[in-house]
Amino acid sequence: MSLISEHHERRELGPIGQLLMKGDNAAGVLLTIRSRLPDTGQVIVNLSSWYVEPSCRWFAPRMLQMASSDENELFTDLTPSAEACKLNERLGFHTVTDCTLFYPLPLAAFRPAGARLRPLTQTMAETLSSETRDVLEDHARLGCIVAIMEAEGRRHPLVFLKTTTRKLPSARLIYCEDRQIAQRHLPAIARHLLGKGRLALTISACEKDRHAGGFAAHKFAPIQVKGAWNPRFINETYSELVLLPP
């Protein structure tokens, strides 16, 4: 919790959650982890880790409705259970990705690469907006792998969370402006991550894409969003995946 509190305090994002009170006692809790989109500054509220005592469970939909009612904010749920998915849909959420894709990196690294990944140096950072630079530098401090991919005439900021998948040291892509850019340039990403000791890559995506580019679906893992959202945009930064490490 300390990482979440520190993030909210430093970025002036307010309380980190809400309590459901029954008289003088707390009967439920909901984490609301906030951040801002680098390009627009719009606030994203990630609903995470909610619990309501069984005797007050009937009030859970109302608690979630109140937490996701601000029309000026975007809302995400990155790790909903099957039960939470149904409840979220009643509150206006929609599913943007439904599975996790698994890439064995040694195989991908042998394919021709049409891009190059560079570490975030001071010189490279100066070419980015201050908002994007803050996101990348924050996550580098949190132990993530941060890189700039030069591809298709542009620079694409990437953030990878260090994870373990199928007992392999792996990385999860948690920030990319366009998922398809990453998929097209998987060989370059593979070579960079192999150099960081990672043997596999996971990416949130849609089941319909599971056979594209030679990757396989790892598991059913929906991500739900309320508000306008580009389904190809990956943004799991400042989430419980990063700020509540196992």
C-alpha atoms as a PDB file:
ATOM      1  CA  MET A   1       0.000   0.000   0.000  1.00  0.00           C
ATOM      2  CA  SER A   2       2.903   2.338   0.652  1.00  0.00           C
ATOM      3  CA  LEU A   3       3.789   2.532  -3.059  1.00  0.00           C
ATOM      4  CA  ILE A   4       0.188   3.457  -3.932  1.00  0.00           C
ATOM      5  CA  SER A   5       0.015   6.098  -1.189  1.00  0.00           C
ATOM      6  CA  GLU A   6       3.327   7.585  -2.286  1.00  0.00           C
ATOM      7  CA  HIS A   7       2.203   7.711  -5.927  1.00  0.00           C
ATOM      8  CA  HIS A   8      -1.096   9.421  -5.054  1.00  0.00           C
ATOM      9  CA  GLU A   9       0.569  11.924  -2.772  1.00  0.00           C
ATOM     10  CA  ARG A  10       3.315  12.815  -5.253  1.00  0.00           C
ATOM     11  CA  ARG A  11       0.842  13.283  -8.127  1.00  0.00           C
ATOM     12  CA  GLU A  12      -1.892  14.896  -5.986  1.00  0.00           C
ATOM     13  CA  LEU A  13      -4.440  12.224  -6.892  1.00  0.00           C
ATOM     14  CA  GLY A  14      -6.419  12.121  -3.664  1.00  0.00           C
ATOM     15  CA  PRO A  15      -7.443   9.098  -1.554  1.00  0.00           C
ATOM     16  CA  ILE A  16      -6.312   5.639  -2.650  1.00  0.00           C
ATOM     17  CA  GLY A  17      -9.678   4.004  -2.039  1.00  0.00           C
ATOM     18  CA  GLN A  18     -13.119   4.029  -0.496  1.00  0.00           C
ATOM     19  CA  LEU A  19     -14.597   2.430   2.605  1.00  0.00           C
ATOM     20  CA  LEU A  20     -18.107   1.054   2.925  1.00  0.00           C
ATOM     21  CA  MET A  21     -19.261   1.852   6.462  1.00  0.00           C
ATOM     22  CA  LYS A  22     -21.806  -0.041   8.531  1.00  0.00           C
ATOM     23  CA  GLY A  23     -22.409   2.219  11.458  1.00  0.00           C
ATOM     24  CA  ASP A  24     -18.992   3.005  12.908  1.00  0.00           C
ATOM     25  CA  ASN A  25     -17.325  -0.038  11.357  1.00  0.00           C
ATOM     26  CA  ALA A  26     -15.866  -0.646   7.899  1.00  0.00           C
ATOM     27  CA  ALA A  27     -17.787  -3.389   6.077  1.00  0.00           C
ATOM     28  CA  GLY A  28     -16.086  -3.073   2.697  1.00  0.00           C
ATOM     29  CA  VAL A  29     -13.121  -1.574   0.912  1.00  0.00           C
ATOM     30  CA  LEU A  30     -12.307  -0.671  -2.681  1.00  0.00           C
ATOM     31  CA  LEU A  31      -8.912   0.465  -3.966  1.00  0.00           C
ATOM     32  CA  THR A  32      -9.124   3.234  -6.580  1.00  0.00           C
ATOM     33  CA  ILE A  33      -5.630   3.649  -8.004  1.00  0.00           C
ATOM     34  CA  ARG A  34      -5.443   6.826 -10.060  1.00  0.00           C
ATOM     35  CA  SER A  35      -3.065   8.025 -12.761  1.00  0.00           C
ATOM     36  CA  ARG A  36      -3.168  10.401 -15.738  1.00  0.00           C
ATOM     37  CA  LEU A  37      -2.928   9.689 -19.449  1.00  0.00           C
ATOM     38  CA  PRO A  38       0.373  11.154 -20.691  1.00  0.00           C
ATOM     39  CA  ASP A  39      -1.104  12.696 -23.847  1.00  0.00           C
ATOM     40  CA  THR A  40      -4.280  14.309 -22.450  1.00  0.00           C
ATOM     41  CA  GLY A  41      -3.875  14.372 -18.691  1.00  0.00           C
ATOM     42  CA  GLN A  42      -7.251  12.638 -18.272  1.00  0.00           C
ATOM     43  CA  VAL A  43      -7.535  10.733 -15.011  1.00  0.00           C
ATOM     44  CA  ILE A  44      -7.711   6.927 -15.119  1.00  0.00           C
ATOM     45  CA  VAL A  45      -9.169   5.174 -12.091  1.00  0.00           C
ATOM     46  CA  ASN A  46      -8.195   1.538 -11.765  1.00  0.00           C
ATOM     47  CA  LEU A  47     -10.649  -0.369  -9.591  1.00  0.00           C
ATOM     48  CA  SER A  48      -8.740  -3.008  -7.672  1.00  0.00           C
ATOM     49  CA  SER A  49      -8.938  -5.353  -4.714  1.00  0.00           C
ATOM     50  CA  TRP A  50     -12.469  -4.731  -3.477  1.00  0.00           C
ATOM     51  CA  TYR A  51     -14.082  -6.702  -0.684  1.00  0.00           C
ATOM     52  CA  VAL A  52     -17.454  -6.449   1.065  1.00  0.00           C
ATOM     53  CA  GLU A  53     -18.507  -8.476   4.100  1.00  0.00           C
ATOM     54  CA  PRO A  54     -21.099 -11.133   3.204  1.00  0.00           C
ATOM     55  CA  SER A  55     -23.822  -9.448   5.278  1.00  0.00           C
ATOM     56  CA  CYS A  56     -23.388  -6.257   3.172  1.00  0.00           C
ATOM     57  CA  ARG A  57     -22.689  -7.908  -0.166  1.00  0.00           C
ATOM     58  CA  TRP A  58     -25.983  -6.612  -1.557  1.00  0.00           C
ATOM     59  CA  PHE A  59     -24.476  -3.086  -1.404  1.00  0.00           C
ATOM     60  CA  ALA A  60     -21.397  -3.943  -3.504  1.00  0.00           C
ATOM     61  CA  PRO A  61     -22.966  -2.860  -6.848  1.00  0.00           C
ATOM     62  CA  ARG A  62     -23.847   0.510  -5.353  1.00  0.00           C
ATOM     63  CA  MET A  63     -20.325   0.973  -3.996  1.00  0.00           C
ATOM     64  CA  LEU A  64     -18.821   0.231  -7.416  1.00  0.00           C
ATOM     65  CA  GLN A  65     -21.387   2.452  -9.147  1.00  0.00           C
ATOM     66  CA  MET A  66     -20.498   5.386  -6.925  1.00  0.00           C
ATOM     67  CA  ALA A  67     -16.773   4.801  -7.471  1.00  0.00           C
ATOM     68  CA  SER A  68     -17.140   4.792 -11.281  1.00  0.00           C
ATOM     69  CA  SER A  69     -19.704   7.564 -11.762  1.00  0.00           C
ATOM     70  CA  ASP A  70     -17.515  10.536 -12.766  1.00  0.00           C
ATOM     71  CA  GLU A  71     -18.036  11.110 -16.497  1.00  0.00           C
ATOM     72  CA  ASN A  72     -14.760  13.061 -16.742  1.00  0.00           C
ATOM     73  CA  GLU A  73     -12.672  10.043 -15.729  1.00  0.00           C
ATOM     74  CA  LEU A  74     -11.810   6.714 -17.347  1.00  0.00           C
ATOM     75  CA  PHE A  75     -12.190   3.509 -15.352  1.00  0.00           C
ATOM     76  CA  THR A  76     -10.365   0.220 -15.709  1.00  0.00           C
ATOM     77  CA  ASP A  77     -10.467  -3.184 -14.079  1.00  0.00           C
ATOM     78  CA  LEU A  78      -7.353  -5.161 -15.028  1.00  0.00           C
ATOM     79  CA  THR A  79      -8.001  -8.297 -12.993  1.00  0.00           C
ATOM     80  CA  PRO A  80     -11.773  -8.867 -12.745  1.00  0.00           C
ATOM     81  CA  SER A  81     -13.165 -12.227 -11.692  1.00  0.00           C
ATOM     82  CA  ALA A  82     -15.970 -13.792 -13.740  1.00  0.00           C
ATOM     83  CA  GLU A  83     -18.456 -12.482 -11.174  1.00  0.00           C
ATOM     84  CA  ALA A  84     -16.935  -8.988 -11.266  1.00  0.00           C
ATOM     85  CA  CYS A  85     -17.091  -8.959 -15.091  1.00  0.00           C
ATOM     86  CA  LYS A  86     -20.852  -9.407 -15.014  1.00  0.00           C
ATOM     87  CA  LEU A  87     -21.253  -6.724 -12.373  1.00  0.00           C
ATOM     88  CA  ASN A  88     -18.985  -4.317 -14.264  1.00  0.00           C
ATOM     89  CA  GLU A  89     -21.006  -4.781 -17.465  1.00  0.00           C
ATOM     90  CA  ARG A  90     -24.142  -3.723 -15.600  1.00  0.00           C
ATOM     91  CA  LEU A  91     -22.296  -0.529 -14.626  1.00  0.00           C
ATOM     92  CA  GLY A  92     -21.252   0.358 -18.197  1.00  0.00           C
ATOM     93  CA  PHE A  93     -17.883  -1.380 -18.501  1.00  0.00           C
ATOM     94  CA  HIS A  94     -16.915  -3.238 -21.671  1.00  0.00           C
ATOM     95  CA  THR A  95     -14.230  -5.843 -22.298  1.00  0.00           C
ATOM     96  CA  VAL A  96     -11.305  -4.576 -24.396  1.00  0.00           C
ATOM     97  CA  THR A  97      -9.026  -7.631 -24.151  1.00  0.00           C
ATOM     98  CA  ASP A  98      -9.866 -11.138 -23.045  1.00  0.00           C
ATOM     99  CA  CYS A  99      -6.666 -13.185 -22.874  1.00  0.00           C
ATOM    100  CA  THR A 100      -2.952 -13.066 -22.213  1.00  0.00           C
ATOM    101  CA  LEU A 101      -0.646 -13.940 -25.113  1.00  0.00           C
ATOM    102  CA  PHE A 102       2.584 -15.845 -24.521  1.00  0.00           C
ATOM    103  CA  TYR A 103       5.706 -15.431 -26.665  1.00  0.00           C
ATOM    104  CA  PRO A 104       8.827 -17.623 -26.240  1.00  0.00           C
ATOM    105  CA  LEU A 105      11.522 -15.029 -26.943  1.00  0.00           C
ATOM    106  CA  PRO A 106      14.445 -17.200 -28.136  1.00  0.00           C
ATOM    107  CA  LEU A 107      12.353 -18.313 -31.123  1.00  0.00           C
ATOM    108  CA  ALA A 108      11.233 -14.786 -32.002  1.00  0.00           C
ATOM    109  CA  ALA A 109      14.747 -13.349 -31.747  1.00  0.00           C
ATOM    110  CA  PHE A 110      15.977 -15.317 -34.772  1.00  0.00           C
ATOM    111  CA  ARG A 111      13.540 -13.601 -37.137  1.00  0.00           C
ATOM    112  CA  PRO A 112      14.614 -10.459 -39.064  1.00  0.00           C
ATOM    113  CA  ALA A 113      14.101  -7.259 -37.069  1.00  0.00           C
ATOM    114  CA  GLY A 114      12.811  -4.056 -38.629  1.00  0.00           C
ATOM    115  CA  ALA A 115      13.128  -1.992 -35.466  1.00  0.00           C
ATOM    116  CA  ARG A 116      15.572  -1.221 -32.681  1.00  0.00           C
ATOM    117  CA  LEU A 117      15.076  -0.768 -28.950  1.00  0.00           C
ATOM    118  CA  ARG A 118      17.163   1.696 -26.979  1.00  0.00           C
ATOM    119  CA  PRO A 119      17.323   2.252 -23.220  1.00  0.00           C
ATOM    120  CA  LEU A 120      15.880   5.445 -21.787  1.00  0.00           C
ATOM    121  CA  THR A 121      18.899   7.719 -21.574  1.00  0.00           C
ATOM    122  CA  GLN A 122      18.842  11.387 -20.659  1.00  0.00           C
ATOM    123  CA  THR A 123      19.265  12.371 -24.304  1.00  0.00           C
ATOM    124  CA  MET A 124      16.459  10.070 -25.405  1.00  0.00           C
ATOM    125  CA  ALA A 125      14.179  11.288 -22.594  1.00  0.00           C
ATOM    126  CA  GLU A 126      14.553  14.889 -23.744  1.00  0.00           C
ATOM    127  CA  THR A 127      12.793  14.014 -27.019  1.00  0.00           C
ATOM    128  CA  LEU A 128       9.636  12.932 -25.142  1.00  0.00           C
ATOM    129  CA  SER A 129       6.884  14.984 -23.534  1.00  0.00           C
ATOM    130  CA  SER A 130       7.432  15.651 -19.842  1.00  0.00           C
ATOM    131  CA  GLU A 131       4.325  13.588 -19.017  1.00  0.00           C
ATOM    132  CA  THR A 132       5.549  10.530 -20.933  1.00  0.00           C
ATOM    133  CA  ARG A 133       9.019  10.959 -19.478  1.00  0.00           C
ATOM    134  CA  ASP A 134       7.556  10.945 -15.963  1.00  0.00           C
ATOM    135  CA  VAL A 135       5.727   7.651 -16.629  1.00  0.00           C
ATOM    136  CA  LEU A 136       8.860   5.982 -17.955  1.00  0.00           C
ATOM    137  CA  GLU A 137      11.155   7.267 -15.227  1.00  0.00           C
ATOM    138  CA  ASP A 138       8.675   6.321 -12.493  1.00  0.00           C
ATOM    139  CA  HIS A 139       8.476   2.751 -13.759  1.00  0.00           C
ATOM    140  CA  ALA A 140      12.211   2.457 -14.214  1.00  0.00           C
ATOM    141  CA  ARG A 141      12.542   3.349 -10.520  1.00  0.00           C
ATOM    142  CA  LEU A 142       9.956   0.673  -9.731  1.00  0.00           C
ATOM    143  CA  GLY A 143      12.134  -1.953 -11.371  1.00  0.00           C
ATOM    144  CA  CYS A 144      10.423  -2.206 -14.746  1.00  0.00           C
ATOM    145  CA  ILE A 145      12.241  -2.527 -18.068  1.00  0.00           C
ATOM    146  CA  VAL A 146      11.820   0.744 -19.955  1.00  0.00           C
ATOM    147  CA  ALA A 147      12.824   1.223 -23.594  1.00  0.00           C
ATOM    148  CA  ILE A 148      12.227   3.367 -26.668  1.00  0.00           C
ATOM    149  CA  MET A 149      11.502   1.427 -29.840  1.00  0.00           C
ATOM    150  CA  GLU A 150      12.515   3.103 -33.093  1.00  0.00           C
ATOM    151  CA  ALA A 151      10.200   1.692 -35.752  1.00  0.00           C
ATOM    152  CA  GLU A 152       8.233   2.850 -38.773  1.00  0.00           C
ATOM    153  CA  GLY A 153       9.679   6.349 -38.598  1.00  0.00           C
ATOM    154  CA  ARG A 154       8.649   6.989 -34.985  1.00  0.00           C
ATOM    155  CA  ARG A 155       9.770   6.461 -31.426  1.00  0.00           C
ATOM    156  CA  HIS A 156       7.477   4.284 -29.322  1.00  0.00           C
ATOM    157  CA  PRO A 157       7.837   4.254 -25.509  1.00  0.00           C
ATOM    158  CA  LEU A 158       7.553   0.752 -24.014  1.00  0.00           C
ATOM    159  CA  VAL A 159       7.338  -0.438 -20.413  1.00  0.00           C
ATOM    160  CA  PHE A 160       7.716  -4.070 -19.369  1.00  0.00           C
ATOM    161  CA  LEU A 161       6.961  -5.494 -15.935  1.00  0.00           C
ATOM    162  CA  LYS A 162       9.332  -8.239 -14.810  1.00  0.00           C
ATOM    163  CA  THR A 163       7.299 -11.385 -14.127  1.00  0.00           C
ATOM    164  CA  THR A 164       7.538 -15.174 -14.030  1.00  0.00           C
ATOM    165  CA  THR A 165       5.468 -17.209 -16.489  1.00  0.00           C
ATOM    166  CA  ARG A 166       5.476 -21.007 -16.596  1.00  0.00           C
ATOM    167  CA  LYS A 167       8.480 -20.839 -14.259  1.00  0.00           C
ATOM    168  CA  LEU A 168      10.377 -18.770 -16.838  1.00  0.00           C
ATOM    169  CA  PRO A 169      11.743 -15.255 -16.176  1.00  0.00           C
ATOM    170  CA  SER A 170       9.443 -13.207 -18.362  1.00  0.00           C
ATOM    171  CA  ALA A 171       8.208  -9.689 -19.024  1.00  0.00           C
ATOM    172  CA  ARG A 172       4.683  -8.329 -19.403  1.00  0.00           C
ATOM    173  CA  LEU A 173       4.146  -5.416 -21.772  1.00  0.00           C
ATOM    174  CA  ILE A 174       2.302  -2.867 -19.643  1.00  0.00           C
ATOM    175  CA  TYR A 175       2.633   0.270 -21.773  1.00  0.00           C
ATOM    176  CA  CYS A 176       2.494   0.597 -25.548  1.00  0.00           C
ATOM    177  CA  GLU A 177       0.575   3.135 -27.595  1.00  0.00           C
ATOM    178  CA  ASP A 178      -0.402   0.484 -30.168  1.00  0.00           C
ATOM    179  CA  ARG A 179      -0.326  -3.249 -29.494  1.00  0.00           C
ATOM    180  CA  GLN A 180       0.017  -4.052 -33.187  1.00  0.00           C
ATOM    181  CA  ILE A 181       3.282  -2.082 -33.382  1.00  0.00           C
ATOM    182  CA  ALA A 182       4.736  -4.337 -30.707  1.00  0.00           C
ATOM    183  CA  GLN A 183       3.436  -7.448 -32.438  1.00  0.00           C
ATOM    184  CA  ARG A 184       4.932  -6.431 -35.786  1.00  0.00           C
ATOM    185  CA  HIS A 185       8.327  -5.831 -34.218  1.00  0.00           C
ATOM    186  CA  LEU A 186       8.478  -8.756 -31.844  1.00  0.00           C
ATOM    187  CA  PRO A 187      12.000  -9.843 -32.993  1.00  0.00           C
ATOM    188  CA  ALA A 188      13.507  -6.514 -31.885  1.00  0.00           C
ATOM    189  CA  ILE A 189      11.640  -6.684 -28.583  1.00  0.00           C
ATOM    190  CA  ALA A 190      12.746 -10.290 -28.103  1.00  0.00           C
ATOM    191  CA  ARG A 191      16.418  -9.434 -28.554  1.00  0.00           C
ATOM    192  CA  HIS A 192      16.209  -6.546 -26.119  1.00  0.00           C
ATOM    193  CA  LEU A 193      14.423  -8.568 -23.433  1.00  0.00           C
ATOM    194  CA  LEU A 194      16.754 -11.537 -23.832  1.00  0.00           C
ATOM    195  CA  GLY A 195      19.577  -9.133 -23.074  1.00  0.00           C
ATOM    196  CA  LYS A 196      17.753  -8.302 -19.827  1.00  0.00           C
ATOM    197  CA  GLY A 197      17.522 -11.973 -18.839  1.00  0.00           C
ATOM    198  CA  ARG A 198      13.889 -12.468 -19.858  1.00  0.00           C
ATOM    199  CA  LEU A 199      12.935 -15.633 -21.771  1.00  0.00           C
ATOM    200  CA  ALA A 200       9.255 -14.971 -22.480  1.00  0.00           C
ATOM    201  CA  LEU A 201       6.884 -12.081 -23.141  1.00  0.00           C
ATOM    202  CA  THR A 202       3.196 -11.764 -22.271  1.00  0.00           C
ATOM    203  CA  ILE A 203       0.766  -9.219 -23.721  1.00  0.00           C
ATOM    204  CA  SER A 204      -2.911  -8.598 -23.031  1.00  0.00           C
ATOM    205  CA  ALA A 205      -4.887  -9.016 -26.268  1.00  0.00           C
ATOM    206  CA  CYS A 206      -7.996 -10.538 -27.822  1.00  0.00           C
ATOM    207  CA  GLU A 207      -8.670 -14.205 -28.389  1.00  0.00           C
ATOM    208  CA  LYS A 208      -9.317 -13.532 -32.083  1.00  0.00           C
ATOM    209  CA  ASP A 209      -5.662 -12.486 -32.468  1.00  0.00           C
ATOM    210  CA  ARG A 210      -4.161 -15.559 -30.809  1.00  0.00           C
ATOM    211  CA  HIS A 211      -2.795 -17.124 -34.008  1.00  0.00           C
ATOM    212  CA  ALA A 212      -1.369 -13.948 -35.549  1.00  0.00           C
ATOM    213  CA  GLY A 213       2.408 -13.710 -35.655  1.00  0.00           C
ATOM    214  CA  GLY A 214       3.017 -17.169 -34.243  1.00  0.00           C
ATOM    215  CA  PHE A 215       2.024 -16.516 -30.637  1.00  0.00           C
ATOM    216  CA  ALA A 216      -0.296 -18.565 -28.431  1.00  0.00           C
ATOM    217  CA  ALA A 217      -2.922 -17.716 -25.865  1.00  0.00           C
ATOM    218  CA  HIS A 218      -1.659 -18.210 -22.323  1.00  0.00           C
ATOM    219  CA  LYS A 219      -4.899 -17.858 -20.392  1.00  0.00           C
ATOM    220  CA  PHE A 220      -8.309 -16.180 -20.228  1.00  0.00           C
ATOM    221  CA  ALA A 221      -7.718 -12.822 -18.569  1.00  0.00           C
ATOM    222  CA  PRO A 222     -10.207 -10.048 -19.387  1.00  0.00           C
ATOM    223  CA  ILE A 223      -9.536  -6.339 -18.998  1.00  0.00           C
ATOM    224  CA  GLN A 224     -12.578  -4.099 -18.741  1.00  0.00           C
ATOM    225  CA  VAL A 225     -12.907  -0.362 -19.313  1.00  0.00           C
ATOM    226  CA  LYS A 226     -15.588   2.275 -18.814  1.00  0.00           C
ATOM    227  CA  GLY A 227     -15.263   5.286 -21.103  1.00  0.00           C
ATOM    228  CA  ALA A 228     -13.743   5.938 -24.532  1.00  0.00           C
ATOM    229  CA  TRP A 229     -10.725   3.681 -25.024  1.00  0.00           C
ATOM    230  CA  ASN A 230      -8.557   2.660 -27.962  1.00  0.00           C
ATOM    231  CA  PRO A 231      -8.559  -1.176 -27.746  1.00  0.00           C
ATOM    232  CA  ARG A 232      -5.028  -1.305 -29.192  1.00  0.00           C
ATOM    233  CA  PHE A 233      -3.647   0.922 -26.420  1.00  0.00           C
ATOM    234  CA  ILE A 234      -1.918  -0.989 -23.613  1.00  0.00           C
ATOM    235  CA  ASN A 235      -1.770   0.946 -20.360  1.00  0.00           C
ATOM    236  CA  GLU A 236      -1.355  -1.039 -17.162  1.00  0.00           C
ATOM    237  CA  THR A 237       0.998   1.497 -15.598  1.00  0.00           C
ATOM    238  CA  TYR A 238       0.504   2.588 -11.976  1.00  0.00           C
ATOM    239  CA  SER A 239      -1.754  -0.426 -11.474  1.00  0.00           C
ATOM    240  CA  GLU A 240      -1.868  -3.094  -8.784  1.00  0.00           C
ATOM    241  CA  LEU A 241       0.363  -5.188 -11.076  1.00  0.00           C
ATOM    242  CA  VAL A 242       3.143  -2.666 -10.448  1.00  0.00           C
ATOM    243  CA  LEU A 243       2.292  -1.064  -7.104  1.00  0.00           C
ATOM    244  CA  LEU A 244       1.137  -4.204  -5.286  1.00  0.00           C
ATOM    245  CA  PRO A 245       3.908  -6.672  -6.156  1.00  0.00           C
ATOM    246  CA  PRO A 246       3.387 -10.284  -4.969  1.00  0.00           C
END
